[in-house]
Amino acid sequence: MKFRNFKMVGYVVYGRGSFDQLDEIISPQRINGAPFVFLVDHFFEGKPLVHRIPQKAGDRILFADVSNEPKTSYVDSIAKKLKNECGKVSGIVGIGGGSTMDLAKAVSLMMSNEGSSADYQGWDLVTRPGVYKVGIPTLSGTGAEVSRTTVLTGPTKKLGMNSDFTPFDQIVLDPVLTANAPVNQRFYTGMDCYIHCIESLQGTYLNEFSKSYGEKALQLCREVFLEKDKWDEESDDQLMMASYAGGMSIAYSQVGVAHAVSYGLSYLLGTKHGVGNCIVFDKLEEYYRDAVYEFKKMEEKNKVEIPQHITKGLNEEQFDTMINVSLGMKPLWENALGKDWEKIMTRDKLRMLYERL
Ligand SMILES: NC(=O)c1ccc[n+]([C@@H]2O[C@H](COP(=O)([O-])OP(=O)(O)OC[C@H]3O[C@@H](n4cnc5c(N)ncnc54)[C@H](O)[C@@H]3O)[C@@H](O)[C@H]2O)c1
Ligand SMILES: [Fe+2]
């Protein structure tokens, strides 16, 4: 197919306090006797939010351990547990950052697809719709709430389950849930969105669809991280919509150098997506010059420090692993550098970049 025909999220509710409408939203989806499963970011264990979950008899609340980014083995173990203990479920509600939302999407798919989630890492390998799934972000920036992928680390690769069955049936965008996120975390995840915008807007895949969303998201990122004097409720609202629009922008284009390089870091060192992107973007003057200067201003203004020298002391084999993972992300490189990207981003050049991180 020449033009991408992409599946979007089914329903969207937006607004401060919209979380309290969850009961009303999911009630019609309840299948006789089958419970809802609320997969909640472990940060909220023991916090007041848990008491606001519309849990009915038989429903389950599971806390997602997101100390590490989601692995296929973790997805499989949750799906197996739910199948054993509940049989059929009415739906999965993921409440948390990008990691928890990705877990919820993947578990939903594995409730109705055979085998291991690792079998479906790739493009359009999923054959059956998952169970009804809802995404509720508590951090803004990844765009995982709108994307058709769920990024998983498997036994051999870090790759998403990209499919038309992957997007949520429903998302609940309630900016109040993101209030009080730690400044550093908020910045790293928010910068994921900023970097999505830059990589989309400066990429060769750019088109008016991606540009319209990307420009709006970028404007919102600039407002919250650069122009405003202090973080307020409006900032939470703005960053939530930036994340949404940034996700829509890359849906019809692609990300670029920072993502391709940070995938290597994350595969080898387990560096998390948000901070990993920042570590890389900080050194990308050659590719995104003005944006890197702007990024440094945001870093300074928000008093966030970007880790340095994280690849110091790595051996040849380790550098090779990162380079292989990164160069495997072909569409990202092509978007960033054009059809001849392989002539521009040689192994030596990438090695030098990794050494600077
Ligand atoms: N599916 C996609 O399209 C897509 C896109 C980009 C990134 N991702 C994935 O998203 C993940 C990164 O997500 P993220 O940056 O949102 O972080 P995260 O979900 O990994 O969470 C980071 C930390 O913040 C905590 N946290 C979450 N909400 C909080 C809140 N309101 N207050 C305080 N702490 C809170 C979590 O417990 C965790 O310790 C990665 O696994 C990445 O692969 C997916
Ligand atoms: Fe990203």
Coordinates of N, CA, C and O in Angstrom, one line a residue, residues 168-324:
F168 N -5.3 1.5 21.7 CA -6.3 1.4 22.7 C -7.7 1.6 22.1 O -7.9 2.3 21.1
D169 N -8.7 0.9 22.7 CA -10.1 1.2 22.3 C -10.6 2.5 22.9 O -11.5 3.1 22.4
Q170 N -9.9 2.8 24.0 CA -10.4 4.0 24.7 C -9.2 4.6 25.4 O -8.4 3.9 26.0
I171 N -9.1 6.0 25.4 CA -8.1 6.6 26.3 C -8.7 7.7 27.1 O -9.7 8.2 26.7
V172 N -8.2 7.8 28.3 CA -8.7 8.8 29.3 C -7.6 9.8 29.6 O -6.6 9.4 30.2
L173 N -7.7 11.0 29.0 CA -6.7 12.0 29.2 C -7.1 13.0 30.3 O -7.8 13.9 30.1
D174 N -6.6 12.7 31.5 CA -6.9 13.5 32.7 C -5.6 14.1 33.2 O -4.8 13.4 33.9
P175 N -5.3 15.4 32.9 CA -4.0 16.0 33.2 C -3.7 16.0 34.7 O -2.6 16.0 35.1
V176 N -4.8 15.9 35.5 CA -4.6 15.9 37.0 C -3.7 14.8 37.4 O -3.0 14.9 38.4
L177 N -3.8 13.7 36.7 CA -3.1 12.5 37.1 C -1.6 12.7 36.9 O -0.8 11.9 37.5
T178 N -1.2 13.7 36.1 CA 0.3 13.9 35.9 C 0.8 14.9 36.9 O 2.1 15.1 36.9
A179 N 0.0 15.6 37.6 CA 0.4 16.6 38.6 C 1.4 16.0 39.6 O 1.2 14.8 39.9
N180 N 2.3 16.7 40.0 CA 3.3 16.2 41.0 C 4.2 15.1 40.5 O 4.9 14.5 41.4
A181 N 4.3 14.8 39.3 CA 5.4 13.9 38.8 C 6.7 14.6 39.1 O 6.8 15.8 39.0
P182 N 7.7 13.8 39.5 CA 9.0 14.4 39.8 C 9.5 15.2 38.7 O 9.4 14.8 37.5
V183 N 10.2 16.4 39.0 CA 10.6 17.3 37.9 C 11.5 16.6 36.9 O 11.3 16.7 35.7
N184 N 12.4 15.8 37.3 CA 13.3 15.1 36.4 C 12.6 14.1 35.4 O 12.7 14.2 34.2
Q185 N 11.7 13.3 36.0 CA 10.9 12.4 35.2 C 10.0 13.1 34.2 O 9.9 12.7 33.1
R186 N 9.4 14.1 34.7 CA 8.5 14.9 33.9 C 9.3 15.5 32.7 O 8.8 15.5 31.5
F187 N 10.5 16.0 33.0 CA 11.3 16.5 31.9 C 11.8 15.4 30.9 O 11.6 15.6 29.7
Y188 N 12.3 14.3 31.4 CA 12.7 13.3 30.5 C 11.6 12.8 29.6 O 11.8 12.6 28.4
T189 N 10.4 12.5 30.2 CA 9.3 12.0 29.4 C 8.8 13.1 28.5 O 8.5 12.9 27.3
G190 N 8.8 14.4 29.0 CA 8.3 15.5 28.1 C 9.3 15.7 27.0 O 8.8 16.0 25.9
M191 N 10.6 15.5 27.2 CA 11.5 15.7 26.1 C 11.4 14.6 25.1 O 11.8 14.8 23.9
D192 N 10.9 13.5 25.5 CA 10.6 12.4 24.4 C 9.6 13.1 23.4 O 9.8 12.9 22.2
C193 N 8.6 13.8 23.9 CA 7.7 14.5 23.0 C 8.4 15.5 22.2 O 8.2 15.6 20.9
Y194 N 9.2 16.4 22.8 CA 9.9 17.4 22.1 C 10.8 16.8 21.0 O 10.8 17.3 19.8
I195 N 11.4 15.7 21.3 CA 12.3 15.1 20.3 C 11.5 14.4 19.2 O 11.9 14.5 18.0
H196 N 10.3 13.8 19.6 CA 9.4 13.3 18.5 C 9.1 14.5 17.5 O 9.2 14.2 16.3
C197 N 8.8 15.6 18.0 CA 8.5 16.8 17.1 C 9.7 17.1 16.2 O 9.5 17.3 15.0
I198 N 10.8 17.3 16.8 CA 12.0 17.7 16.0 C 12.3 16.7 15.0 O 12.6 17.0 13.8
E199 N 12.3 15.4 15.4 CA 12.7 14.4 14.4 C 11.7 14.2 13.3 O 12.0 13.9 12.2
S200 N 10.4 14.5 13.7 CA 9.4 14.4 12.6 C 9.5 15.6 11.7 O 9.5 15.5 10.5
L201 N 9.6 16.8 12.3 CA 9.6 18.0 11.5 C 10.8 18.2 10.6 O 10.8 18.8 9.6
Q202 N 11.9 17.6 11.1 CA 13.2 17.8 10.3 C 13.5 16.5 9.5 O 14.6 16.4 8.9
G203 N 12.5 15.6 9.5 CA 12.8 14.3 8.7 C 12.4 14.4 7.3 O 11.6 15.3 6.9
T204 N 12.9 13.5 6.5 CA 12.6 13.5 5.1 C 11.2 12.9 4.8 O 10.7 13.0 3.7
Y205 N 10.6 12.2 5.8 CA 9.2 11.7 5.6 C 8.1 12.7 5.8 O 7.0 12.4 5.8
L206 N 8.5 13.9 6.1 CA 7.6 14.9 6.6 C 6.5 15.2 5.5 O 6.7 15.2 4.3
N207 N 5.3 15.4 6.0 CA 4.1 15.7 5.1 C 3.2 16.6 6.0 O 3.5 16.8 7.1
E208 N 2.2 17.2 5.3 CA 1.4 18.2 6.0 C 0.7 17.6 7.2 O 0.4 18.3 8.2
F209 N 0.3 16.3 7.2 CA -0.4 15.7 8.3 C 0.5 15.7 9.5 O 0.2 16.2 10.6
S210 N 1.7 15.2 9.4 CA 2.7 15.2 10.5 C 3.1 16.6 10.9 O 3.3 16.8 12.1
K211 N 3.2 17.4 9.9 CA 3.7 18.8 10.2 C 2.6 19.5 11.1 O 3.0 20.2 12.0
S212 N 1.3 19.4 10.8 CA 0.3 20.1 11.5 C 0.3 19.7 13.0 O 0.2 20.6 13.8
Y213 N 0.4 18.4 13.2 CA 0.4 17.9 14.6 C 1.8 18.3 15.3 O 1.8 18.7 16.4
G214 N 2.9 18.1 14.5 CA 4.2 18.3 15.1 C 4.4 19.8 15.5 O 5.0 20.0 16.6
E215 N 4.0 20.7 14.7 CA 4.2 22.1 15.0 C 3.4 22.5 16.2 O 3.9 23.3 17.1
K216 N 2.2 22.0 16.4 CA 1.4 22.3 17.5 C 2.0 21.7 18.8 O 2.1 22.4 19.8
A217 N 2.5 20.5 18.7 CA 3.1 19.9 19.9 C 4.4 20.6 20.3 O 4.6 20.8 21.5
L218 N 5.1 21.0 19.3 CA 6.4 21.7 19.5 C 6.1 23.1 20.2 O 6.8 23.4 21.2
Q219 N 5.1 23.8 19.8 CA 4.7 25.0 20.4 C 4.3 24.8 21.9 O 4.8 25.6 22.7
L220 N 3.6 23.8 22.1 CA 3.2 23.5 23.5 C 4.4 23.1 24.4 O 4.5 23.6 25.5
C221 N 5.3 22.4 23.8 CA 6.5 22.0 24.6 C 7.3 23.3 24.9 O 7.9 23.4 26.0
R222 N 7.4 24.1 23.9 CA 8.2 25.4 24.2 C 7.6 26.2 25.2 O 8.2 26.8 26.1
E223 N 6.2 26.3 25.2 CA 5.5 27.1 26.2 C 5.8 26.5 27.6 O 6.2 27.3 28.5
V224 N 5.7 25.2 27.8 CA 5.8 24.7 29.2 C 7.3 24.6 29.7 O 7.5 24.9 30.8
F225 N 8.2 24.3 28.8 CA 9.6 24.1 29.2 C 10.5 25.3 29.1 O 11.5 25.3 29.6
L226 N 10.0 26.3 28.3 CA 10.9 27.5 28.1 C 10.3 28.8 28.4 O 10.9 29.6 29.0
E227 N 9.0 29.0 28.0 CA 8.4 30.3 28.2 C 7.8 30.6 29.5 O 7.9 31.7 30.0
K228 N 7.1 29.6 30.1 CA 6.4 29.9 31.3 C 7.4 30.0 32.5 O 8.4 29.3 32.5
D229 N 7.0 30.8 33.5 CA 7.9 31.0 34.6 C 7.8 29.9 35.7 O 8.8 29.5 36.3
K230 N 6.6 29.3 35.8 CA 6.5 28.2 36.7 C 5.5 27.2 36.2 O 4.7 27.5 35.3
W231 N 5.7 26.0 36.7 CA 4.8 24.9 36.3 C 3.5 25.0 37.0 O 3.4 25.2 38.2
D232 N 2.4 25.0 36.2 CA 1.1 25.1 36.9 C 0.1 24.1 36.2 O 0.5 23.3 35.4
E233 N -1.2 24.2 36.6 CA -2.1 23.2 36.1 C -2.2 23.3 34.6 O -2.3 22.2 33.9
E234 N -2.2 24.5 34.1 CA -2.2 24.6 32.6 C -1.1 23.9 31.9 O -1.2 23.4 30.8
S235 N 0.1 23.9 32.6 CA 1.3 23.2 32.0 C 1.0 21.7 31.9 O 1.3 21.1 30.9
D236 N 0.3 21.1 32.9 CA 0.0 19.7 32.8 C -1.0 19.5 31.6 O -0.9 18.5 30.9
D237 N -2.0 20.4 31.5 CA -2.9 20.3 30.4 C -2.2 20.3 29.0 O -2.4 19.5 28.1
Q238 N -1.3 21.3 28.9 CA -0.6 21.5 27.7 C 0.3 20.4 27.3 O 0.4 19.9 26.2
L239 N 1.1 19.8 28.3 CA 2.0 18.8 28.0 C 1.2 17.5 27.6 O 1.7 16.7 26.7
M240 N 0.0 17.3 28.2 CA -0.7 16.1 27.8 C -1.2 16.2 26.4 O -1.1 15.2 25.6
M241 N -1.6 17.4 25.9 CA -2.0 17.5 24.5 C -0.8 17.5 23.6 O -0.9 17.1 22.5
A242 N 0.4 18.0 24.1 CA 1.6 17.9 23.3 C 1.9 16.5 23.0 O 2.2 16.1 21.9
S243 N 1.8 15.6 24.0 CA 2.1 14.2 23.9 C 1.2 13.6 22.8 O 1.7 12.8 22.0
Y244 N -0.1 13.9 22.9 CA -1.1 13.3 22.0 C -0.7 13.8 20.6 O -0.6 13.0 19.7
A245 N -0.5 15.1 20.4 CA -0.2 15.6 19.0 C 1.1 15.1 18.5 O 1.3 14.8 17.3
G246 N 2.1 15.0 19.4 CA 3.4 14.5 19.0 C 3.3 13.1 18.5 O 3.9 12.7 17.5
G247 N 2.5 12.3 19.2 CA 2.3 10.9 18.8 C 1.6 10.8 17.5 O 1.9 10.0 16.6
M248 N 0.6 11.7 17.3 CA 0.0 11.7 16.0 C 0.9 12.2 14.8 O 0.8 11.7 13.7
S249 N 1.8 13.1 15.2 CA 2.8 13.5 14.2 C 3.7 12.4 13.7 O 3.9 12.2 12.5
I250 N 4.2 11.6 14.6 CA 5.1 10.5 14.2 C 4.3 9.3 13.6 O 4.9 8.5 12.9
A251 N 3.0 9.2 13.9 CA 2.2 8.1 13.3 C 2.3 8.2 11.8 O 2.2 7.2 11.1
Y252 N 2.4 9.4 11.2 CA 2.4 9.5 9.8 C 3.8 9.9 9.3 O 3.9 10.4 8.1
S253 N 4.8 9.8 10.1 CA 6.2 10.1 9.6 C 7.1 9.1 10.4 O 6.8 7.9 10.3
Q254 N 8.1 9.5 11.1 CA 9.0 8.6 11.8 C 9.8 9.4 12.7 O 9.9 10.6 12.6
V255 N 10.4 8.7 13.7 CA 11.4 9.4 14.5 C 12.8 9.4 13.8 O 12.9 8.9 12.7
G256 N 13.8 9.8 14.5 CA 15.1 10.0 13.8 C 16.3 9.5 14.6 O 16.3 8.5 15.3
V257 N 17.4 10.4 14.5 CA 18.7 10.0 15.0 C 18.7 9.7 16.5 O 19.2 8.6 17.0
A258 N 18.1 10.5 17.3 CA 18.1 10.3 18.8 C 17.5 9.0 19.1 O 18.1 8.2 20.0
H259 N 16.4 8.7 18.5 CA 15.7 7.4 18.9 C 16.5 6.2 18.4 O 16.7 5.2 19.1
A260 N 17.1 6.3 17.2 CA 17.8 5.2 16.6 C 19.1 4.9 17.5 O 19.4 3.8 17.8
V261 N 19.7 6.0 18.0 CA 20.9 5.8 18.8 C 20.5 5.3 20.3 O 21.2 4.5 20.9
S262 N 19.4 5.9 20.8 CA 19.1 5.6 22.1 C 18.5 4.1 22.3 O 18.7 3.5 23.3
Y263 N 18.0 3.6 21.2 CA 17.6 2.2 21.2 C 18.8 1.3 21.5 O 18.7 0.3 22.2
G264 N 20.0 1.6 21.0 CA 21.2 0.9 21.2 C 21.6 0.9 22.7 O 21.9 -0.1 23.3
L265 N 21.5 2.1 23.3 CA 21.8 2.3 24.7 C 20.9 1.5 25.6 O 21.3 0.8 26.5
S266 N 19.6 1.5 25.2 CA 18.6 0.9 26.0 C 18.8 -0.6 25.9 O 18.6 -1.4 26.9
Y267 N 19.1 -1.1 24.7 CA 19.3 -2.6 24.6 C 20.4 -3.1 25.4 O 20.3 -4.1 26.1
L268 N 21.6 -2.4 25.3 CA 22.8 -2.9 26.0 C 22.7 -2.5 27.5 O 23.1 -3.3 28.3
L269 N 22.4 -1.3 27.8 CA 22.6 -0.8 29.2 C 21.3 -0.7 30.0 O 21.3 -0.4 31.1
G270 N 20.2 -0.9 29.3 CA 18.9 -0.7 30.0 C 18.5 0.7 30.2 O 17.6 1.0 31.0
T271 N 19.2 1.6 29.5 CA 18.9 3.1 29.7 C 17.4 3.3 29.3 O 17.0 2.8 28.3
K272 N 16.7 4.0 30.2 CA 15.3 4.2 29.9 C 15.1 5.2 28.7 O 15.9 6.1 28.5
H273 N 13.9 5.0 28.1 CA 13.6 5.7 26.8 C 13.8 7.3 27.0 O 14.5 7.9 26.2
G274 N 13.1 7.9 27.9 CA 13.1 9.3 28.1 C 14.5 9.9 28.3 O 15.1 10.7 27.5
V275 N 15.2 9.4 29.4 CA 16.5 9.9 29.7 C 17.5 9.5 28.6 O 18.4 10.3 28.2
G276 N 17.4 8.3 28.0 CA 18.2 7.9 26.9 C 18.2 8.8 25.7 O 19.2 9.2 25.2
N277 N 17.0 9.2 25.4 CA 16.8 10.2 24.3 C 17.5 11.5 24.6 O 18.1 12.1 23.7
C278 N 17.4 11.9 25.9 CA 18.0 13.2 26.3 C 19.6 13.1 26.2 O 20.2 14.0 25.7
I279 N 20.1 11.9 26.7 CA 21.5 11.7 26.6 C 22.1 11.9 25.2 O 23.1 12.5 24.9
V280 N 21.3 11.3 24.3 CA 21.7 11.3 22.9 C 21.5 12.7 22.3 O 22.4 13.3 21.6
F281 N 20.3 13.2 22.4 CA 19.9 14.5 21.8 C 20.9 15.6 22.1 O 21.3 16.4 21.3
D282 N 21.4 15.6 23.4 CA 22.3 16.6 23.9 C 23.6 16.6 23.0 O 24.3 17.6 23.1
K283 N 23.9 15.6 22.3 CA 25.1 15.5 21.5 C 24.9 15.5 20.0 O 25.7 15.2 19.2
L284 N 23.7 15.9 19.6 CA 23.3 15.8 18.1 C 23.4 17.2 17.4 O 22.6 17.4 16.4
E285 N 24.3 18.1 17.8 CA 24.4 19.4 17.1 C 24.5 19.2 15.6 O 23.9 20.0 14.8
E286 N 25.2 18.2 15.2 CA 25.5 18.0 13.8 C 24.2 17.8 13.0 O 24.1 18.1 11.8
Y287 N 23.2 17.2 13.6 CA 22.0 16.8 12.9 C 20.8 17.8 13.2 O 20.0 18.0 12.3
Y288 N 20.7 18.2 14.4 CA 19.6 19.1 14.7 C 20.1 20.3 15.5 O 19.7 20.6 16.6
R289 N 20.9 21.1 14.9 CA 21.7 22.1 15.6 C 20.9 23.1 16.5 O 21.0 23.1 17.7
D290 N 19.9 23.8 15.8 CA 19.2 24.8 16.6 C 18.3 24.2 17.7 O 18.2 24.7 18.8
A291 N 17.8 23.0 17.4 CA 17.0 22.3 18.4 C 17.8 21.8 19.6 O 17.4 21.9 20.7
V292 N 19.1 21.5 19.3 CA 19.9 21.0 20.4 C 20.3 22.2 21.3 O 20.3 22.1 22.6
Y293 N 20.5 23.4 20.7 CA 20.7 24.6 21.6 C 19.5 24.9 22.4 O 19.5 25.2 23.6
E294 N 18.3 24.8 21.8 CA 17.1 25.0 22.5 C 16.9 24.0 23.6 O 16.5 24.3 24.7
F295 N 17.2 22.8 23.3 CA 17.1 21.7 24.3 C 18.0 22.0 25.5 O 17.6 21.9 26.7
K296 N 19.2 22.5 25.3 CA 20.1 22.9 26.4 C 19.5 24.0 27.2 O 19.7 24.0 28.4
K297 N 18.9 24.9 26.5 CA 18.2 26.0 27.3 C 17.1 25.5 28.2 O 16.9 25.9 29.3
M298 N 16.4 24.5 27.7 CA 15.3 23.9 28.5 C 15.8 23.2 29.7 O 15.3 23.2 30.8
E299 N 16.9 22.5 29.4 CA 17.6 21.7 30.5 C 18.0 22.7 31.6 O 17.8 22.4 32.8
E300 N 18.6 23.8 31.2 CA 19.1 24.8 32.2 C 17.9 25.4 32.9 O 17.9 25.5 34.2
K301 N 16.9 25.8 32.2 CA 15.8 26.5 32.8 C 15.1 25.6 33.8 O 14.6 26.0 34.8
N302 N 15.0 24.3 33.5 CA 14.3 23.3 34.3 C 15.2 22.7 35.4 O 14.8 21.8 36.1
K303 N 16.5 23.1 35.4 CA 17.4 22.7 36.3 C 17.5 21.1 36.4 O 17.5 20.5 37.4
V304 N 17.6 20.6 35.2 CA 17.7 19.1 35.1 C 19.1 18.8 34.5 O 19.6 19.4 33.6
E305 N 19.7 17.8 35.1 CA 21.0 17.4 34.5 C 20.9 16.2 33.7 O 20.3 15.2 34.1
I306 N 21.6 16.2 32.6 CA 21.6 15.0 31.7 C 22.8 14.2 32.0 O 24.0 14.7 32.0
P307 N 22.7 12.9 32.3 CA 23.8 12.1 32.6 C 24.9 12.1 31.5 O 24.5 12.2 30.3
Q308 N 26.1 12.0 31.9 CA 27.2 12.1 30.9 C 28.1 10.8 31.1 O 28.1 10.2 32.1
H309 N 28.9 10.6 30.1 CA 29.9 9.5 30.1 C 29.4 8.1 30.4 O 30.0 7.3 31.1
I310 N 28.2 7.8 29.9 CA 27.6 6.6 30.3 C 28.2 5.4 29.5 O 28.0 4.2 29.8
T311 N 28.9 5.7 28.4 CA 29.5 4.6 27.6 C 31.0 4.4 28.0 O 31.6 3.6 27.3
K312 N 31.4 5.2 28.9 CA 32.9 5.1 29.3 C 33.2 3.6 29.8 O 32.4 3.1 30.6
G313 N 34.3 3.1 29.3 CA 34.7 1.8 29.8 C 34.1 0.6 29.1 O 34.4 -0.5 29.4
L314 N 33.2 0.9 28.1 CA 32.6 -0.3 27.4 C 33.6 -0.9 26.5 O 34.5 -0.2 26.0
N315 N 33.5 -2.2 26.2 CA 34.5 -2.9 25.3 C 34.0 -2.9 23.9 O 32.9 -2.5 23.6
E316 N 34.9 -3.4 23.0 CA 34.6 -3.5 21.6 C 33.2 -4.1 21.3 O 32.4 -3.6 20.5
E317 N 33.1 -5.3 21.9 CA 31.9 -6.1 21.6 C 30.6 -5.3 22.0 O 29.6 -5.3 21.3
Q318 N 30.7 -4.6 23.1 CA 29.5 -3.8 23.6 C 29.2 -2.7 22.6 O 28.0 -2.4 22.3
F319 N 30.3 -2.0 22.2 CA 30.0 -0.9 21.2 C 29.4 -1.5 19.9 O 28.4 -1.0 19.4
D320 N 29.9 -2.7 19.5 CA 29.3 -3.3 18.3 C 27.9 -3.7 18.5 O 27.1 -3.5 17.6
T321 N 27.5 -4.2 19.7 CA 26.1 -4.5 19.9 C 25.2 -3.2 19.7 O 24.2 -3.3 19.1
M322 N 25.7 -2.2 20.4 CA 24.8 -0.9 20.3 C 24.7 -0.5 18.8 O 23.7 -0.1 18.3
I323 N 25.9 -0.5 18.1 CA 25.9 -0.1 16.7 C 24.9 -1.0 15.8 O 24.2 -0.5 15.0
N324 N 25.0 -2.3 16.1 CA 24.1 -3.2 15.3 C 22.6 -2.9 15.6 O 21.8 -2.9 14.7

